[in-house]
CSV table of C-alpha atoms in Angstrom, one decimal:
chain,number,residue,atom,x,y,z
L,16,MET,CA,126.9,145.2,115.6
L,17,LYS,CA,127.1,148.7,114.1
L,18,GLN,CA,127.2,151.8,116.3
L,19,VAL,CA,124.9,154.8,115.8
L,20,VAL,CA,125.1,158.1,117.7
L,21,ILE,CA,121.9,160.1,117.6
L,22,ILE,CA,122.2,163.8,118.5
L,23,GLY,CA,119.0,164.9,120.2
L,24,ALA,CA,116.8,163.2,122.8
L,25,GLY,CA,113.5,164.9,121.8
L,26,ILE,CA,110.5,163.0,120.5
L,27,ILE,CA,112.1,162.5,117.1
L,28,GLY,CA,115.5,161.4,118.4
L,29,GLY,CA,113.9,159.1,121.0
L,30,ALA,CA,111.8,157.4,118.4
L,31,ILE,CA,114.7,156.8,116.0
L,32,ALA,CA,116.8,155.4,118.9
L,33,TYR,CA,114.0,153.0,119.9
L,34,GLU,CA,113.4,151.8,116.4
L,35,MET,CA,117.1,151.4,115.5
L,36,ALA,CA,117.8,149.5,118.6
L,37,LYS,CA,114.9,147.1,117.9
L,38,SER,CA,116.5,146.6,114.5
L,39,GLY,CA,119.8,145.5,115.9
L,40,TRP,CA,121.9,148.7,116.1
L,41,ARG,CA,124.0,149.6,119.1
L,42,VAL,CA,122.6,153.1,119.9
L,43,THR,CA,123.9,156.0,122.0
L,44,VAL,CA,121.9,159.3,122.3
L,45,VAL,CA,123.5,162.5,123.3
L,46,ASP,CA,121.8,165.7,124.3
L,47,LYS,CA,123.0,168.9,125.9
L,48,ALA,CA,119.9,169.1,128.0
L,49,PRO,CA,119.4,167.4,131.4
L,50,GLU,CA,116.5,165.2,130.4
L,51,ALA,CA,114.7,163.7,127.4
L,52,GLY,CA,112.2,166.0,125.7
L,53,TYR,CA,113.6,169.0,127.6
L,54,GLY,CA,114.0,171.2,124.5
L,55,SER,CA,111.5,172.0,121.8
L,56,THR,CA,109.5,168.8,122.4
L,57,SER,CA,108.5,170.0,125.9
L,58,ASN,CA,107.1,173.2,124.3
L,59,SER,CA,105.1,171.4,121.6
L,60,SER,CA,101.4,171.8,121.5
L,61,ALA,CA,101.4,168.1,120.8
L,62,VAL,CA,98.4,168.1,118.5
L,63,ILE,CA,97.7,164.9,116.7
L,64,ARG,CA,95.9,165.3,113.4
L,65,ILE,CA,95.8,163.8,109.9
L,66,ASN,CA,94.9,166.8,107.8
L,67,TYR,CA,97.9,168.2,105.9
L,68,SER,CA,98.5,169.7,102.5
L,69,VAL,CA,100.8,167.0,101.1
L,70,MET,CA,99.7,163.4,100.4
L,71,GLU,CA,102.8,161.7,101.9
L,72,THR,CA,102.5,163.7,105.1
L,73,CYS,CA,98.8,162.9,105.4
L,74,ALA,CA,99.6,159.3,105.0
L,75,MET,CA,102.3,159.4,107.7
L,76,ALA,CA,100.0,161.3,110.0
L,77,LEU,CA,97.3,158.7,109.7
L,78,GLU,CA,99.8,156.0,110.4
L,79,GLY,CA,101.2,158.0,113.4
L,80,TRP,CA,97.6,158.4,114.8
L,81,THR,CA,97.4,154.6,115.1
L,82,TYR,CA,100.5,154.5,117.4
L,83,TRP,CA,99.2,157.4,119.6
L,84,LYS,CA,95.9,155.6,119.9
L,85,ASP,CA,97.8,152.7,121.6
L,86,TRP,CA,100.8,154.6,123.0
L,87,ALA,CA,101.1,152.4,126.0
L,88,GLY,CA,101.2,149.3,123.7
L,89,TYR,CA,103.9,150.9,121.5
L,90,VAL,CA,106.3,151.8,124.3
L,91,ASP,CA,105.4,148.7,126.3
L,92,LEU,CA,106.6,149.9,129.7
L,93,PRO,CA,106.1,148.4,133.2
L,94,ALA,CA,102.9,149.3,135.0
L,95,ASP,CA,104.7,151.5,137.5
L,96,ARG,CA,105.9,153.9,134.8
L,97,PRO,CA,103.8,157.0,134.0
L,98,ILE,CA,102.6,157.0,130.4
L,99,ALA,CA,101.7,160.0,128.3
L,100,ALA,CA,98.0,160.1,127.4
L,101,TYR,CA,96.5,160.8,124.0
L,102,LYS,CA,93.1,162.6,124.3
L,103,GLU,CA,91.0,162.2,121.2
L,104,THR,CA,88.9,165.3,120.5
L,105,GLY,CA,88.8,165.6,116.7
L,106,THR,CA,90.0,168.6,114.7
L,107,LEU,CA,87.7,171.3,113.4
L,108,VAL,CA,89.2,173.1,110.4
L,109,ILE,CA,87.4,176.4,109.6
L,110,TYR,CA,87.9,177.9,106.2
L,111,ARG,CA,86.8,181.0,104.3
L,112,GLY,CA,85.5,181.3,100.8
L,113,GLU,CA,84.6,178.1,98.9
L,114,GLY,CA,87.2,176.0,100.6
L,115,GLN,CA,89.3,174.9,97.6
L,116,ALA,CA,92.2,174.0,99.8
L,117,MET,CA,90.0,171.8,101.9
L,118,GLN,CA,88.7,170.2,98.7
L,119,LYS,CA,92.3,169.1,98.0
L,120,ILE,CA,92.7,167.8,101.5
L,121,THR,CA,89.5,165.8,101.6
L,122,GLU,CA,90.4,164.3,98.2
L,123,ILE,CA,93.6,163.1,99.9
L,124,MET,CA,91.5,161.7,102.8
L,125,ASP,CA,89.4,159.7,100.3
L,126,GLN,CA,92.6,158.2,98.9
L,127,ILE,CA,94.2,157.2,102.2
L,128,GLY,CA,91.1,156.3,104.2
L,129,GLY,CA,90.9,159.3,106.5
L,130,VAL,CA,87.6,160.1,108.0
L,131,TYR,CA,86.0,163.6,107.8
L,132,GLU,CA,82.6,165.4,107.8
L,133,ARG,CA,81.9,168.6,105.9
L,134,LEU,CA,79.9,171.2,107.8
L,135,PRO,CA,78.1,174.4,106.8
L,136,PRO,CA,78.9,177.5,108.8
L,137,GLU,CA,76.1,176.9,111.3
L,138,GLY,CA,77.5,173.4,111.9
L,139,ILE,CA,80.5,175.0,113.7
L,140,HIS,CA,78.2,175.8,116.6
L,141,HIS,CA,78.0,172.1,117.4
L,142,TYR,CA,81.7,172.2,118.5
L,143,LEU,CA,82.0,175.9,119.3
L,144,PRO,CA,78.8,177.2,120.8
L,145,LYS,CA,78.3,181.0,120.2
L,146,ALA,CA,81.2,181.1,117.8
L,147,ASP,CA,81.2,184.2,115.6
L,148,LEU,CA,80.6,182.9,112.0
L,149,HIS,CA,81.7,186.0,110.2
L,150,SER,CA,84.8,185.9,108.0
L,151,TYR,CA,87.7,188.0,109.2
L,152,GLY,CA,90.2,187.0,106.6
L,153,PRO,CA,92.7,187.5,105.2
L,154,ALA,CA,94.5,188.0,108.5
L,155,LYS,CA,95.8,191.4,109.4
L,156,LEU,CA,98.2,192.8,112.0
L,157,MET,CA,96.9,194.7,115.0
L,158,ASP,CA,98.0,198.0,113.6
L,159,HIS,CA,95.9,197.6,110.5
L,160,PRO,CA,92.8,199.9,110.7
L,161,ASP,CA,90.5,196.9,109.9
L,162,PHE,CA,92.0,194.5,112.4
L,163,GLY,CA,89.2,192.7,114.3
L,164,GLU,CA,86.5,194.0,111.8
L,165,PRO,CA,84.4,191.2,110.2
L,166,ASN,CA,83.8,191.0,106.5
L,167,ASP,CA,80.2,191.1,105.1
L,168,GLU,CA,80.2,187.3,104.4
L,169,LEU,CA,80.3,184.3,106.7
L,170,VAL,CA,83.1,181.8,106.8
L,171,GLY,CA,82.8,179.2,104.0
L,172,GLY,CA,82.2,176.3,106.5
L,173,ALA,CA,84.3,173.7,108.2
L,174,VAL,CA,85.6,170.1,108.0
L,175,PHE,CA,85.7,167.9,111.1
L,176,PHE,CA,88.3,165.2,111.3
L,177,PRO,CA,87.5,162.8,114.2
L,178,GLN,CA,90.9,161.0,114.0
L,179,ALA,CA,92.7,163.8,116.0
L,180,GLY,CA,93.4,165.2,119.4
L,181,TYR,CA,96.4,166.0,121.5
L,182,VAL,CA,99.0,164.4,123.9
L,183,ASN,CA,98.7,165.7,127.4
L,184,ASP,CA,102.4,165.7,128.2
L,185,PRO,CA,104.8,165.8,125.3
L,186,LYS,CA,107.9,165.8,127.5
L,187,LEU,CA,106.6,162.6,129.2
L,188,ALA,CA,106.1,161.0,125.8
L,189,ALA,CA,109.8,161.6,125.0
L,190,GLN,CA,110.7,160.1,128.3
L,191,ASN,CA,108.5,157.1,127.5
L,192,LEU,CA,110.6,156.6,124.4
L,193,GLN,CA,113.8,156.9,126.4
L,194,TRP,CA,112.7,154.2,128.9
L,195,ALA,CA,111.5,152.0,126.0
L,196,ALA,CA,114.8,152.5,124.2
L,197,GLU,CA,116.9,151.8,127.3
L,198,ARG,CA,115.1,148.5,127.6
L,199,GLU,CA,116.4,147.7,124.2
L,200,GLY,CA,120.0,148.6,125.2
L,201,VAL,CA,120.2,152.2,124.2
L,202,THR,CA,122.5,154.5,126.2
L,203,PHE,CA,121.4,158.1,126.9
L,204,ARG,CA,123.9,160.7,127.8
L,205,PHE,CA,122.6,164.1,128.9
L,206,ARG,CA,124.4,167.4,129.6
L,207,THR,CA,126.6,166.3,126.7
L,208,THR,CA,127.6,168.9,124.1
L,209,VAL,CA,128.8,168.0,120.6
L,210,GLU,CA,131.9,169.9,119.4
L,211,GLY,CA,132.7,168.2,116.1
L,212,PHE,CA,132.8,165.1,114.0
L,213,GLU,CA,135.6,162.6,113.0
L,214,VAL,CA,135.8,161.5,109.4
L,215,VAL,CA,138.0,158.6,108.2
L,216,ASN,CA,138.3,157.7,104.5
L,217,GLY,CA,135.4,160.0,103.6
L,218,HIS,CA,133.0,158.4,106.1
L,219,VAL,CA,131.9,159.7,109.5
L,220,SER,CA,133.6,157.7,112.2
L,221,GLY,CA,132.8,159.5,115.4
L,222,VAL,CA,131.4,162.4,117.4
L,223,ARG,CA,133.7,164.7,119.4
L,224,LEU,CA,132.3,165.9,122.7
L,225,ALA,CA,133.1,169.2,124.5
L,226,ASN,CA,134.8,167.2,127.3
L,227,GLY,CA,137.4,165.9,124.8
L,228,GLU,CA,135.9,162.4,124.5
L,229,LEU,CA,135.4,160.8,121.1
L,230,LEU,CA,132.3,158.5,120.6
L,231,ALA,CA,133.0,156.0,117.8
L,232,ALA,CA,130.2,155.8,115.3
L,233,ASP,CA,129.4,154.0,112.1
L,234,VAL,CA,126.4,156.3,111.7
L,235,VAL,CA,125.5,159.7,113.1
L,236,VAL,CA,121.9,161.1,113.1
L,237,ASN,CA,121.2,164.7,113.5
L,238,ALA,CA,117.9,165.0,115.3
L,239,GLY,CA,118.9,168.2,117.1
L,240,GLY,CA,115.6,170.2,116.5
L,241,PRO,CA,116.4,174.0,116.5
L,242,TRP,CA,120.1,173.2,117.0
L,243,SER,CA,120.1,170.9,113.8
L,244,ALA,CA,121.2,173.7,111.4
L,245,GLY,CA,124.3,174.4,113.5
L,246,LEU,CA,125.1,170.7,113.6
L,247,ASN,CA,124.8,170.4,109.8
L,248,ARG,CA,127.2,173.4,109.4
L,249,MET,CA,129.6,171.8,111.9
L,250,ALA,CA,129.5,168.6,109.8
L,251,GLY,CA,130.1,170.5,106.6
L,252,VAL,CA,127.0,169.0,104.9
L,253,THR,CA,125.1,172.1,103.8
L,254,GLY,CA,126.7,172.5,100.4
L,255,ASP,CA,124.3,170.3,98.4
L,256,MET,CA,121.2,171.1,100.3
L,257,THR,CA,118.5,173.0,98.3
L,258,ILE,CA,116.3,173.0,101.4
L,259,THR,CA,117.7,174.6,104.5
L,260,THR,CA,116.4,174.9,108.1
L,261,ARG,CA,116.4,177.8,110.6
L,262,PRO,CA,115.2,178.2,114.2
L,263,ASN,CA,112.0,180.1,114.2
L,264,ARG,CA,110.8,181.9,117.4
L,265,GLN,CA,107.1,181.3,118.3
L,266,GLU,CA,104.8,182.3,121.1
L,267,VAL,CA,101.8,180.3,122.4
L,268,ALA,CA,99.1,181.4,124.8
L,269,TYR,CA,97.7,179.3,127.6
L,270,ILE,CA,94.7,181.1,129.0
L,271,PRO,CA,91.2,180.4,130.4
L,272,GLY,CA,88.7,179.1,127.8
L,273,PRO,CA,85.5,180.7,126.7
L,274,VAL,CA,83.2,181.4,129.6
L,275,ASN,CA,80.3,179.8,127.9
L,276,MET,CA,81.9,176.3,127.7
L,277,ASP,CA,84.2,174.0,129.6
L,278,TYR,CA,86.9,174.0,126.9
L,279,ARG,CA,89.2,171.9,129.1
L,280,HIS,CA,86.9,168.9,128.9
L,281,ASP,CA,84.5,169.6,125.9
L,282,GLY,CA,86.8,171.5,123.5
L,283,VAL,CA,88.2,170.2,120.2
L,284,VAL,CA,91.3,171.0,118.4
L,285,VAL,CA,90.6,173.9,116.1
L,286,ALA,CA,92.5,175.1,113.0
L,287,ASP,CA,90.9,178.4,111.9
L,288,LEU,CA,92.2,179.2,108.5
L,289,ASP,CA,90.1,182.4,108.3
L,290,SER,CA,91.1,184.1,111.6
L,291,GLU,CA,94.5,182.3,111.5
L,292,PHE,CA,94.9,180.6,114.8
L,293,TYR,CA,94.9,177.1,116.2
L,294,ALA,CA,93.5,176.0,119.6
L,295,ARG,CA,93.4,172.9,121.7
L,296,PRO,CA,92.1,172.1,125.2
L,297,ASP,CA,94.5,172.5,128.1
L,298,PRO,CA,94.3,172.1,131.9
L,299,VAL,CA,94.4,175.9,132.1
L,300,GLY,CA,91.5,176.2,129.6
L,301,ILE,CA,92.7,176.7,126.1
L,302,CYS,CA,96.0,176.8,124.2
L,303,LEU,CA,96.2,179.2,121.3
L,304,GLY,CA,98.9,179.4,118.6
L,305,SER,CA,99.3,181.0,115.2
L,306,THR,CA,98.8,179.3,111.8
L,307,ASP,CA,101.4,181.6,110.4
L,308,PRO,CA,99.4,183.8,108.0
L,309,ALA,CA,101.2,185.7,105.2
L,310,CYS,CA,101.0,189.0,107.0
L,311,ASP,CA,103.0,187.8,110.0
L,312,SER,CA,106.8,188.2,109.8
L,313,HIS,CA,108.9,185.3,111.0
L,314,GLU,CA,111.4,185.9,113.7
L,315,TRP,CA,114.5,183.8,112.8
L,316,VAL,CA,117.0,183.1,115.6
L,317,ASP,CA,120.8,182.8,115.1
L,318,ASP,CA,121.5,181.2,118.5
L,319,PRO,CA,118.9,178.8,119.9
L,320,ASP,CA,120.5,179.1,123.3
L,321,ALA,CA,119.9,182.9,123.4
L,322,VAL,CA,116.3,183.1,122.4
L,323,ASP,CA,114.3,186.0,124.1
L,324,THR,CA,111.5,184.3,126.1
L,325,ARG,CA,109.7,187.5,126.8
L,326,PHE,CA,106.2,187.9,125.4
L,327,THR,CA,105.6,190.4,122.6
L,328,ASP,CA,102.7,191.7,120.5
L,329,GLN,CA,102.7,188.3,118.8
L,330,TRP,CA,101.0,186.8,121.9
L,331,THR,CA,98.4,189.6,121.9
L,332,THR,CA,97.7,189.1,118.2
L,333,ILE,CA,97.2,185.4,118.6
L,334,VAL,CA,94.7,185.9,121.5
L,335,MET,CA,92.8,188.6,119.7
L,336,ARG,CA,92.5,186.4,116.6
L,337,GLY,CA,91.1,183.7,118.8
L,338,ALA,CA,88.6,186.1,120.4
L,339,MET,CA,87.3,187.1,116.9
L,340,ARG,CA,86.0,183.5,116.5
L,341,LEU,CA,85.3,182.9,120.2
L,342,PRO,CA,83.8,186.2,121.5
L,343,GLU,CA,83.3,184.8,125.0
L,344,LEU,CA,87.0,184.0,125.4
L,345,HIS,CA,88.3,185.1,128.7
L,346,ILE,CA,91.3,187.3,128.1
L,347,PRO,CA,93.6,187.7,131.1
L,348,GLY,CA,95.4,190.9,131.9
L,349,GLN,CA,98.8,189.3,131.9
L,350,ALA,CA,100.3,187.2,129.2
L,351,SER,CA,100.9,183.5,130.0
L,352,GLY,CA,102.1,180.6,127.9
L,353,LEU,CA,105.5,179.9,126.4
L,354,VAL,CA,108.0,181.1,123.9
L,355,ALA,CA,109.8,178.4,122.0
L,356,LEU,CA,111.4,177.5,118.7
L,357,TYR,CA,110.4,175.7,115.6
L,358,ASP,CA,113.1,174.0,113.5
L,359,THR,CA,111.6,175.4,110.3
L,360,SER,CA,112.5,174.3,106.7
L,361,ASP,CA,112.1,176.5,103.6
L,362,ASP,CA,108.8,174.8,102.7
L,363,TRP,CA,107.8,173.8,106.3
L,364,LEU,CA,108.2,170.1,105.4
L,365,PRO,CA,110.8,168.0,107.2
L,366,ILE,CA,114.1,166.7,105.9
L,367,TYR,CA,114.5,162.9,106.5
L,368,ASP,CA,117.6,162.1,104.5
L,369,LYS,CA,121.2,161.1,104.1
L,370,THR,CA,123.8,163.9,103.6
L,371,SER,CA,126.8,164.6,101.4
L,372,LEU,CA,129.0,163.1,104.3
L,373,PRO,CA,128.6,159.3,104.1
L,374,GLY,CA,127.3,157.9,107.4
L,375,PHE,CA,125.8,161.3,108.5
L,376,TYR,CA,122.0,161.5,108.4
L,377,MET,CA,119.4,164.2,109.3
L,378,ALA,CA,115.9,164.2,110.7
L,379,CYS,CA,115.3,167.9,111.0
L,380,GLY,CA,113.2,170.8,109.7
L,381,THR,CA,110.2,169.5,111.6
L,382,SER,CA,108.6,173.0,111.6
L,383,GLY,CA,106.3,172.6,114.6
L,384,ASN,CA,104.2,169.9,112.9
L,385,GLN,CA,106.0,166.6,113.1
L,386,PHE,CA,105.5,165.6,116.8
L,387,LYS,CA,102.6,163.4,115.7
L,388,MET,CA,104.8,161.6,113.2
L,389,ALA,CA,107.5,160.5,115.7
L,390,PRO,CA,106.9,156.7,115.8
L,391,VAL,CA,106.7,156.6,112.0
L,392,VAL,CA,109.8,158.7,111.6
L,393,GLY,CA,111.7,156.2,113.8
L,394,LYS,CA,110.8,153.4,111.5
L,395,LEU,CA,111.3,155.5,108.3
L,396,MET,CA,114.8,156.6,109.4
L,397,THR,CA,115.8,153.1,110.3
L,398,HIS,CA,114.7,151.9,106.9
L,399,LEU,CA,116.6,154.7,105.1
L,400,ILE,CA,119.8,154.3,107.1
L,401,THR,CA,119.9,150.5,106.9
L,402,HIS,CA,119.4,150.5,103.1
L,403,THR,CA,121.8,153.4,102.4
L,404,GLU,CA,124.5,151.8,104.6
L,405,GLU,CA,124.0,148.6,102.6
L,406,GLY,CA,125.0,150.5,99.5
L,407,HIS,CA,121.7,151.9,98.1
L,408,ASP,CA,122.1,155.3,96.4
L,409,HIS,CA,119.1,157.1,97.8
L,410,ASP,CA,119.9,160.3,95.9
L,411,ALA,CA,119.9,158.6,92.5
L,412,ASP,CA,117.0,156.1,93.3
L,413,PRO,CA,114.9,157.4,96.2
L,414,LEU,CA,113.7,154.8,98.6
L,415,ARG,CA,110.1,154.0,99.1
L,416,PHE,CA,108.7,153.2,102.6
L,417,THR,CA,105.7,151.0,103.4
L,418,LEU,CA,103.7,152.2,106.4
L,419,GLU,CA,103.2,149.1,108.6
L,420,LYS,CA,99.7,149.9,110.0
L,421,THR,CA,97.9,151.2,106.9
L,422,GLY,CA,100.0,149.5,104.2
L,423,ARG,CA,100.4,152.6,102.1
L,424,GLN,CA,103.8,153.2,100.4
L,425,ILE,CA,105.3,156.7,100.3
L,426,ASN,CA,108.2,158.1,98.3
L,427,LEU,CA,111.0,159.4,100.6
L,428,ALA,CA,112.1,161.8,97.9
L,429,THR,CA,109.3,164.0,99.4
L,430,TYR,CA,111.6,164.6,102.4
L,431,SER,CA,114.9,164.9,100.5
L,432,ARG,CA,117.4,167.6,101.4
L,433,LYS,CA,117.9,168.2,97.6
L,434,ARG,CA,114.2,168.6,96.7
L,435,HIS,CA,112.7,171.7,95.2
L,436,ILE,CA,110.4,173.7,97.4
L,437,ASN,CA,107.1,171.7,97.6
L,438,ALA,CA,104.4,173.9,96.0
L,439,GLU,CA,101.7,171.8,97.6
L,440,SER,CA,102.8,172.8,101.1
L,441,SER,CA,100.8,175.3,103.1
L,442,HIS,CA,104.2,176.9,104.0
L,443,SER,CA,103.0,177.1,107.6
L,444,VAL,CA,102.8,175.0,110.8
L,445,MET,CA,99.8,173.4,109.1
L,446,GLY,CA,102.2,171.6,106.7
């Protein structure tokens, strides 16, 4: 039985561990944190949606939605174990202008079997009572003289996708995968720091730990989230990568919802591509984040362990953009929410691939939008690793992967480390 060491016990690493163990691999997961899902996974907004800008990602998201709909069945844990809950609300995507981008996405939905409903501007009020229907785009920074000033025209309309919602506890979802993987024989080692890699005859052979121990491995998978770029440099595998990844600092607001509605129970997931924010229900009321408009600069972080967790004007900007659309939003006097990191790639699409070091694989660059894909990524990476280790040249002849639930086949070259920047991507958390 071949041994695989997976670095990272977040939602992606846990799913890969679970699926590889079910396929007959002996799996060890190492993570520097004290628990599964303790890093960027626990800070995820955990939105489940099927609308993306790239065909393959839409297909994977629709497939992923089927697993979240029956999460308890997927992890198959004893009744006394707590299970993360998926709350289906649907996603309302608001757009400005004539909605050409949404036309492309709805055409993809028609091809893959995704469900949607087009709405005129006034249809937004069905989901967001008293929403301001004026267009505010393109987005501006707070120091712009026209910040918060509406345009003369209304938004173009919206598209509602019912196959969407959010997971109530992303960290618990990662722990669910840990428990399911342990049932399959996986070993998890926490508070364990990787210091290097052993290579024998040009193939990875082990993982060196900070305590001096060497974990033998036929395969190593880098699922380190914001720490993945450092691990790739440590392994010396960045030389042939045309797509790179970097930790990207983000702020998210958790505040009371609009005073005119019970957003905790009646709200939907919103992606406002005019005011440039996203929202989802939360026990506090509403969770607000940025859709990364062009005017916003990105804050890249060299050391993920040294990120500044204090709130800045980014928090205020996000909340004020939300208040443009939701004028009855209750804005507290003190910032609350979280500061966390995306593992962002150059085109905001993930890298699921082999590397220039035989036996070393990466599942990284998840860019804040791959939480919903986790069960599919586990199966995809198992397929990729198994066939590559059996001798298939994935670089020369990219593998294809058939999605089990929907039957659609996707080309894994889409997620290659050696791809060109994908022009179809939104280059944002919206993928």
